[in-house]
Protein backbone atom coordinates (compact mmCIF):
# COMPACT_ATOMS: atom_id res chain seq x y z
CA UNK A 1 0.00 0.00 0.00
CA UNK A 2 1.38 3.39 -1.00
CA UNK A 3 2.22 5.82 1.78
CA UNK A 4 0.44 9.17 1.55
CA UNK A 5 2.87 12.02 2.25
CA UNK A 6 0.58 15.04 2.45
CA UNK A 7 -1.36 16.16 5.51
CA UNK A 8 -4.57 18.20 5.78
CA UNK A 9 -4.34 21.88 6.72
CA UNK A 10 -5.78 21.06 10.12
CA UNK A 11 -2.56 19.18 10.92
CA UNK A 12 -0.38 22.30 10.58
CA UNK A 13 1.44 23.41 13.72
CA UNK A 14 1.18 26.96 15.10
CA UNK A 15 4.76 27.84 14.12
CA UNK A 16 7.68 26.65 11.96
CA UNK A 17 11.25 27.80 11.46
CA UNK A 18 10.84 27.72 7.68
CA UNK A 19 7.85 27.61 5.32
CA UNK A 20 8.64 26.40 1.79
CA UNK A 21 6.15 27.35 -0.92
CA UNK A 22 5.98 24.66 -3.59
CA UNK A 23 7.07 21.02 -3.54
CA UNK A 24 8.82 20.70 -6.90
CA UNK A 25 12.52 20.18 -7.56
CA UNK A 26 13.56 23.45 -5.92
CA UNK A 27 11.16 23.41 -2.99
CA UNK A 28 11.60 19.70 -2.33
CA UNK A 29 15.40 19.90 -2.18
CA UNK A 30 15.32 23.07 -0.07
CA UNK A 31 12.89 21.50 2.41
CA UNK A 32 14.96 18.32 2.63
CA UNK A 33 18.22 20.12 3.35
CA UNK A 34 16.67 22.48 5.88
CA UNK A 35 14.98 19.62 7.69
CA UNK A 36 18.23 17.63 7.85
CA UNK A 37 19.87 20.77 9.26
CA UNK A 38 17.47 20.65 12.21
CA UNK A 39 14.93 23.23 11.08
CA UNK A 40 11.20 22.77 11.61
CA UNK A 41 9.92 22.87 8.03
CA UNK A 42 6.46 23.16 6.55
CA UNK A 43 5.96 22.65 2.79
CA UNK A 44 2.77 24.07 1.31
CA UNK A 45 1.58 23.01 -2.13
CA UNK A 46 -1.26 24.40 -4.24
CA UNK A 47 -1.90 21.11 -6.00
CA UNK A 48 -2.94 17.78 -4.56
CA UNK A 49 -1.05 14.54 -4.02
CA UNK A 50 -1.54 12.18 -6.97
CA UNK A 51 -1.07 8.54 -5.87
CA UNK A 52 0.43 5.96 -8.21
CA UNK A 53 -2.30 4.66 -10.50
CA UNK A 54 -4.35 7.87 -10.29
CA UNK A 55 -2.71 9.69 -13.19
CA UNK A 56 -4.92 10.30 -16.26
CA UNK A 57 -4.78 7.40 -18.70
CA UNK A 58 -7.48 8.41 -21.20
CA UNK A 59 -8.28 11.60 -23.09
CA UNK A 60 -11.39 12.54 -21.04
CA UNK A 61 -9.35 12.14 -17.84
CA UNK A 62 -6.56 14.25 -19.32
CA UNK A 63 -8.94 17.08 -20.19
CA UNK A 64 -10.13 17.26 -16.60
CA UNK A 65 -6.51 17.74 -15.49
CA UNK A 66 -5.77 20.72 -17.78
CA UNK A 67 -5.62 24.33 -16.65
CA UNK A 68 -4.74 27.38 -18.73
CA UNK A 69 -3.43 30.66 -17.32
CA UNK A 70 -2.47 33.68 -19.39
CA UNK A 71 -3.20 37.33 -18.68
CA UNK A 72 -6.96 37.61 -18.27
CA UNK A 73 -7.43 34.13 -19.70
CA UNK A 74 -8.12 31.34 -17.22
CA UNK A 75 -9.78 27.98 -17.66
CA UNK A 76 -9.83 24.61 -15.97
CA UNK A 77 -9.41 23.59 -12.37
CA UNK A 78 -6.85 25.53 -10.33
CA UNK A 79 -5.50 22.20 -9.13
CA UNK A 80 -5.33 20.58 -12.58
CA UNK A 81 -2.17 18.51 -12.96
CA UNK A 82 -1.09 20.08 -16.27
CA UNK A 83 -0.71 23.84 -15.79
CA UNK A 84 -0.12 25.82 -19.00
CA UNK A 85 1.22 29.36 -18.41
CA UNK A 86 0.94 31.66 -21.43
CA UNK A 87 3.21 34.70 -21.44
CA UNK A 88 3.95 37.56 -23.82
CA UNK A 89 7.08 35.92 -25.24
CA UNK A 90 7.26 32.47 -23.66
CA UNK A 91 4.82 29.70 -22.77
CA UNK A 92 5.54 27.19 -20.00
CA UNK A 93 4.02 23.88 -18.95
CA UNK A 94 4.41 23.15 -15.23
CA UNK A 95 3.15 20.40 -12.97
CA UNK A 96 0.60 21.25 -10.30
CA UNK A 97 0.67 18.82 -7.39
CA UNK A 98 2.85 17.32 -4.69
CA UNK A 99 6.14 16.92 -6.56
CA UNK A 100 5.72 19.82 -8.98
CA UNK A 101 7.28 19.34 -12.41
CA UNK A 102 8.55 15.87 -11.53
CA UNK A 103 4.95 14.67 -11.83
CA UNK A 104 4.83 15.30 -15.57
CA UNK A 105 8.39 14.96 -16.89
CA UNK A 106 9.25 11.49 -15.55
CA UNK A 107 12.41 12.86 -13.92
CA UNK A 108 14.19 13.14 -17.27
CA UNK A 109 17.55 14.93 -16.96
CA UNK A 110 18.57 15.27 -20.59
CA UNK A 111 20.81 18.23 -21.40
CA UNK A 112 19.41 20.32 -24.28
CA UNK A 113 21.08 19.98 -27.64
CA UNK A 114 23.72 22.66 -28.25
CA UNK A 115 21.61 23.99 -31.13
CA UNK A 116 18.99 25.14 -28.62
CA UNK A 117 21.33 27.75 -27.14
CA UNK A 118 22.71 28.70 -30.55
CA UNK A 119 19.45 30.56 -31.21
CA UNK A 120 20.14 34.30 -31.49
CA UNK A 121 17.26 35.09 -29.11
CA UNK A 122 19.29 33.89 -26.11
CA UNK A 123 21.55 36.40 -24.30
CA UNK A 124 25.04 36.23 -25.77
CA UNK A 125 26.61 35.59 -22.36
CA UNK A 126 24.92 32.18 -22.14
CA UNK A 127 27.38 30.71 -24.61
CA UNK A 128 30.48 32.59 -23.47
CA UNK A 129 30.69 32.99 -19.69
CA UNK A 130 30.91 29.25 -18.93
CA UNK A 131 28.25 29.40 -16.22
CA UNK A 132 25.79 27.30 -18.21
CA UNK A 133 28.25 24.42 -18.46
CA UNK A 134 29.10 24.80 -14.78
CA UNK A 135 25.44 24.68 -13.81
CA UNK A 136 24.76 21.54 -15.84
CA UNK A 137 27.82 19.83 -14.37
CA UNK A 138 26.83 20.68 -10.79
CA UNK A 139 23.32 19.37 -11.40
CA UNK A 140 24.71 16.15 -12.91
CA UNK A 141 27.08 15.60 -9.98
CA UNK A 142 24.35 16.15 -7.40
CA UNK A 143 21.44 14.35 -9.07
CA UNK A 144 23.48 11.57 -10.72
CA UNK A 145 20.99 10.73 -13.47
CA UNK A 146 21.12 7.15 -14.73
CA UNK A 147 19.74 5.19 -17.66
CA UNK A 148 17.55 2.14 -17.20
CA UNK A 149 19.73 -0.83 -18.12
CA UNK A 150 16.89 -3.11 -19.25
CA UNK A 151 15.33 -0.54 -21.59
CA UNK A 152 15.65 -2.72 -24.74
CA UNK A 153 13.35 -5.29 -23.11
CA UNK A 154 10.49 -2.78 -22.78
CA UNK A 155 7.67 -2.87 -25.32
CA UNK A 156 7.74 0.94 -25.61
CA UNK A 157 11.43 0.83 -26.48
CA UNK A 158 10.79 -1.78 -29.18
CA UNK A 159 8.01 0.38 -30.64
CA UNK A 160 10.41 3.33 -30.76
CA UNK A 161 12.97 1.13 -32.49
CA UNK A 162 10.48 0.47 -35.26
CA UNK A 163 9.52 4.15 -35.57
CA UNK A 164 13.10 5.46 -35.47
CA UNK A 165 14.22 3.03 -38.17
CA UNK A 166 12.69 5.48 -40.66
CA UNK A 167 15.46 7.93 -39.66
CA UNK A 168 18.16 5.29 -39.75
CA UNK A 169 18.74 5.67 -36.03
CA UNK A 170 17.99 3.92 -32.74
CA UNK A 171 15.98 5.12 -29.73
CA UNK A 172 17.71 6.44 -26.63
CA UNK A 173 16.92 5.59 -23.02
CA UNK A 174 16.87 9.05 -21.45
CA UNK A 175 18.81 9.59 -18.20
CA UNK A 176 16.45 9.99 -15.25
CA UNK A 177 17.00 11.23 -11.70
CA UNK A 178 15.88 7.94 -10.21
CA UNK A 179 18.10 5.66 -8.15
CA UNK A 180 18.43 2.10 -9.42
CA UNK A 181 20.91 1.24 -6.66
CA UNK A 182 21.69 2.60 -3.20
CA UNK A 183 24.15 5.51 -3.26
CA UNK A 184 25.07 8.60 -1.24
CA UNK A 185 25.04 11.92 -3.10
CA UNK A 186 27.58 14.74 -2.54
CA UNK A 187 25.24 16.37 0.01
CA UNK A 188 25.37 13.23 2.15
CA UNK A 189 21.80 12.15 1.40
CA UNK A 190 21.25 8.43 0.91
CA UNK A 191 19.52 7.60 -2.38
CA UNK A 192 17.74 4.26 -2.24
CA UNK A 193 16.39 2.35 -5.24
CA UNK A 194 12.96 3.72 -6.08
CA UNK A 195 10.13 1.24 -5.77
CA UNK A 196 8.74 2.39 -9.07
CA UNK A 197 12.08 3.06 -10.78
CA UNK A 198 11.30 0.73 -13.68
CA UNK A 199 7.94 2.42 -14.22
CA UNK A 200 9.58 5.84 -14.34
CA UNK A 201 12.20 4.54 -16.75
CA UNK A 202 9.50 3.22 -19.06
CA UNK A 203 8.02 6.70 -19.22
CA UNK A 204 11.40 8.23 -19.99
CA UNK A 205 12.14 6.47 -23.27
CA UNK A 206 12.95 9.09 -25.89
CA UNK A 207 13.12 8.94 -29.65
CA UNK A 208 16.44 9.61 -31.40
CA UNK A 209 17.51 13.17 -32.02
CA UNK A 210 17.03 14.11 -35.64
CA UNK A 211 18.18 17.21 -37.55
CA UNK A 212 15.93 20.22 -37.09
CA UNK A 213 13.99 21.27 -40.14
Coordinates of C-alpha atoms in Angstrom, one line a residue:
X1 CA 0.0 0.0 0.0
X2 CA 1.4 3.4 -1.0
X3 CA 2.2 5.8 1.8
X4 CA 0.4 9.2 1.5
X5 CA 2.9 12.0 2.3
X6 CA 0.6 15.0 2.4
X7 CA -1.4 16.2 5.5
X8 CA -4.6 18.2 5.8
X9 CA -4.3 21.9 6.7
X10 CA -5.8 21.1 10.1
X11 CA -2.6 19.2 10.9
X12 CA -0.4 22.3 10.6
X13 CA 1.4 23.4 13.7
X14 CA 1.2 27.0 15.1
X15 CA 4.8 27.8 14.1
X16 CA 7.7 26.7 12.0
X17 CA 11.2 27.8 11.5
X18 CA 10.8 27.7 7.7
X19 CA 7.9 27.6 5.3
X20 CA 8.6 26.4 1.8
X21 CA 6.1 27.3 -0.9
X22 CA 6.0 24.7 -3.6
X23 CA 7.1 21.0 -3.5
X24 CA 8.8 20.7 -6.9
X25 CA 12.5 20.2 -7.6
X26 CA 13.6 23.5 -5.9
X27 CA 11.2 23.4 -3.0
X28 CA 11.6 19.7 -2.3
X29 CA 15.4 19.9 -2.2
X30 CA 15.3 23.1 -0.1
X31 CA 12.9 21.5 2.4
X32 CA 15.0 18.3 2.6
X33 CA 18.2 20.1 3.4
X34 CA 16.7 22.5 5.9
X35 CA 15.0 19.6 7.7
X36 CA 18.2 17.6 7.9
X37 CA 19.9 20.8 9.3
X38 CA 17.5 20.7 12.2
X39 CA 14.9 23.2 11.1
X40 CA 11.2 22.8 11.6
X41 CA 9.9 22.9 8.0
X42 CA 6.5 23.2 6.5
X43 CA 6.0 22.6 2.8
X44 CA 2.8 24.1 1.3
X45 CA 1.6 23.0 -2.1
X46 CA -1.3 24.4 -4.2
X47 CA -1.9 21.1 -6.0
X48 CA -2.9 17.8 -4.6
X49 CA -1.1 14.5 -4.0
X50 CA -1.5 12.2 -7.0
X51 CA -1.1 8.5 -5.9
X52 CA 0.4 6.0 -8.2
X53 CA -2.3 4.7 -10.5
X54 CA -4.4 7.9 -10.3
X55 CA -2.7 9.7 -13.2
X56 CA -4.9 10.3 -16.3
X57 CA -4.8 7.4 -18.7
X58 CA -7.5 8.4 -21.2
X59 CA -8.3 11.6 -23.1
X60 CA -11.4 12.5 -21.0
X61 CA -9.4 12.1 -17.8
X62 CA -6.6 14.2 -19.3
X63 CA -8.9 17.1 -20.2
X64 CA -10.1 17.3 -16.6
X65 CA -6.5 17.7 -15.5
X66 CA -5.8 20.7 -17.8
X67 CA -5.6 24.3 -16.7
X68 CA -4.7 27.4 -18.7
X69 CA -3.4 30.7 -17.3
X70 CA -2.5 33.7 -19.4
X71 CA -3.2 37.3 -18.7
X72 CA -7.0 37.6 -18.3
X73 CA -7.4 34.1 -19.7
X74 CA -8.1 31.3 -17.2
X75 CA -9.8 28.0 -17.7
X76 CA -9.8 24.6 -16.0
X77 CA -9.4 23.6 -12.4
X78 CA -6.8 25.5 -10.3
X79 CA -5.5 22.2 -9.1
X80 CA -5.3 20.6 -12.6
X81 CA -2.2 18.5 -13.0
X82 CA -1.1 20.1 -16.3
X83 CA -0.7 23.8 -15.8
X84 CA -0.1 25.8 -19.0
X85 CA 1.2 29.4 -18.4
X86 CA 0.9 31.7 -21.4
X87 CA 3.2 34.7 -21.4
X88 CA 3.9 37.6 -23.8
X89 CA 7.1 35.9 -25.2
X90 CA 7.3 32.5 -23.7
X91 CA 4.8 29.7 -22.8
X92 CA 5.5 27.2 -20.0
X93 CA 4.0 23.9 -18.9
X94 CA 4.4 23.1 -15.2
X95 CA 3.2 20.4 -13.0
X96 CA 0.6 21.2 -10.3
X97 CA 0.7 18.8 -7.4
X98 CA 2.9 17.3 -4.7
X99 CA 6.1 16.9 -6.6
X100 CA 5.7 19.8 -9.0
X101 CA 7.3 19.3 -12.4
X102 CA 8.5 15.9 -11.5
X103 CA 4.9 14.7 -11.8
X104 CA 4.8 15.3 -15.6
X105 CA 8.4 15.0 -16.9
X106 CA 9.3 11.5 -15.5
X107 CA 12.4 12.9 -13.9
X108 CA 14.2 13.1 -17.3
X109 CA 17.6 14.9 -17.0
X110 CA 18.6 15.3 -20.6
X111 CA 20.8 18.2 -21.4
X112 CA 19.4 20.3 -24.3
X113 CA 21.1 20.0 -27.6
X114 CA 23.7 22.7 -28.3
X115 CA 21.6 24.0 -31.1
X116 CA 19.0 25.1 -28.6
X117 CA 21.3 27.8 -27.1
X118 CA 22.7 28.7 -30.6
X119 CA 19.5 30.6 -31.2
X120 CA 20.1 34.3 -31.5
X121 CA 17.3 35.1 -29.1
X122 CA 19.3 33.9 -26.1
X123 CA 21.5 36.4 -24.3
X124 CA 25.0 36.2 -25.8
X125 CA 26.6 35.6 -22.4
X126 CA 24.9 32.2 -22.1
X127 CA 27.4 30.7 -24.6
X128 CA 30.5 32.6 -23.5
X129 CA 30.7 33.0 -19.7
X130 CA 30.9 29.3 -18.9
X131 CA 28.2 29.4 -16.2
X132 CA 25.8 27.3 -18.2
X133 CA 28.3 24.4 -18.5
X134 CA 29.1 24.8 -14.8
X135 CA 25.4 24.7 -13.8
X136 CA 24.8 21.5 -15.8
X137 CA 27.8 19.8 -14.4
X138 CA 26.8 20.7 -10.8
X139 CA 23.3 19.4 -11.4
X140 CA 24.7 16.1 -12.9
X141 CA 27.1 15.6 -10.0
X142 CA 24.3 16.2 -7.4
X143 CA 21.4 14.3 -9.1
X144 CA 23.5 11.6 -10.7
X145 CA 21.0 10.7 -13.5
X146 CA 21.1 7.2 -14.7
X147 CA 19.7 5.2 -17.7
X148 CA 17.6 2.1 -17.2
X149 CA 19.7 -0.8 -18.1
X150 CA 16.9 -3.1 -19.2
X151 CA 15.3 -0.5 -21.6
X152 CA 15.6 -2.7 -24.7
X153 CA 13.4 -5.3 -23.1
X154 CA 10.5 -2.8 -22.8
X155 CA 7.7 -2.9 -25.3
X156 CA 7.7 0.9 -25.6
X157 CA 11.4 0.8 -26.5
X158 CA 10.8 -1.8 -29.2
X159 CA 8.0 0.4 -30.6
X160 CA 10.4 3.3 -30.8
X161 CA 13.0 1.1 -32.5
X162 CA 10.5 0.5 -35.3
X163 CA 9.5 4.1 -35.6
X164 CA 13.1 5.5 -35.5
X165 CA 14.2 3.0 -38.2
X166 CA 12.7 5.5 -40.7
X167 CA 15.5 7.9 -39.7
X168 CA 18.2 5.3 -39.8
X169 CA 18.7 5.7 -36.0
X170 CA 18.0 3.9 -32.7
X171 CA 16.0 5.1 -29.7
X172 CA 17.7 6.4 -26.6
X173 CA 16.9 5.6 -23.0
X174 CA 16.9 9.0 -21.5
X175 CA 18.8 9.6 -18.2
X176 CA 16.4 10.0 -15.2
X177 CA 17.0 11.2 -11.7
X178 CA 15.9 7.9 -10.2
X179 CA 18.1 5.7 -8.1
X180 CA 18.4 2.1 -9.4
X181 CA 20.9 1.2 -6.7
X182 CA 21.7 2.6 -3.2
X183 CA 24.2 5.5 -3.3
X184 CA 25.1 8.6 -1.2
X185 CA 25.0 11.9 -3.1
X186 CA 27.6 14.7 -2.5
X187 CA 25.2 16.4 0.0
X188 CA 25.4 13.2 2.2
X189 CA 21.8 12.1 1.4
X190 CA 21.2 8.4 0.9
X191 CA 19.5 7.6 -2.4
X192 CA 17.7 4.3 -2.2
X193 CA 16.4 2.3 -5.2
X194 CA 13.0 3.7 -6.1
X195 CA 10.1 1.2 -5.8
X196 CA 8.7 2.4 -9.1
X197 CA 12.1 3.1 -10.8
X198 CA 11.3 0.7 -13.7
X199 CA 7.9 2.4 -14.2
X200 CA 9.6 5.8 -14.3
X201 CA 12.2 4.5 -16.7
X202 CA 9.5 3.2 -19.1
X203 CA 8.0 6.7 -19.2
X204 CA 11.4 8.2 -20.0
X205 CA 12.1 6.5 -23.3
X206 CA 13.0 9.1 -25.9
X207 CA 13.1 8.9 -29.7
X208 CA 16.4 9.6 -31.4
X209 CA 17.5 13.2 -32.0
X210 CA 17.0 14.1 -35.6
X211 CA 18.2 17.2 -37.6
X212 CA 15.9 20.2 -37.1
X213 CA 14.0 21.3 -40.1

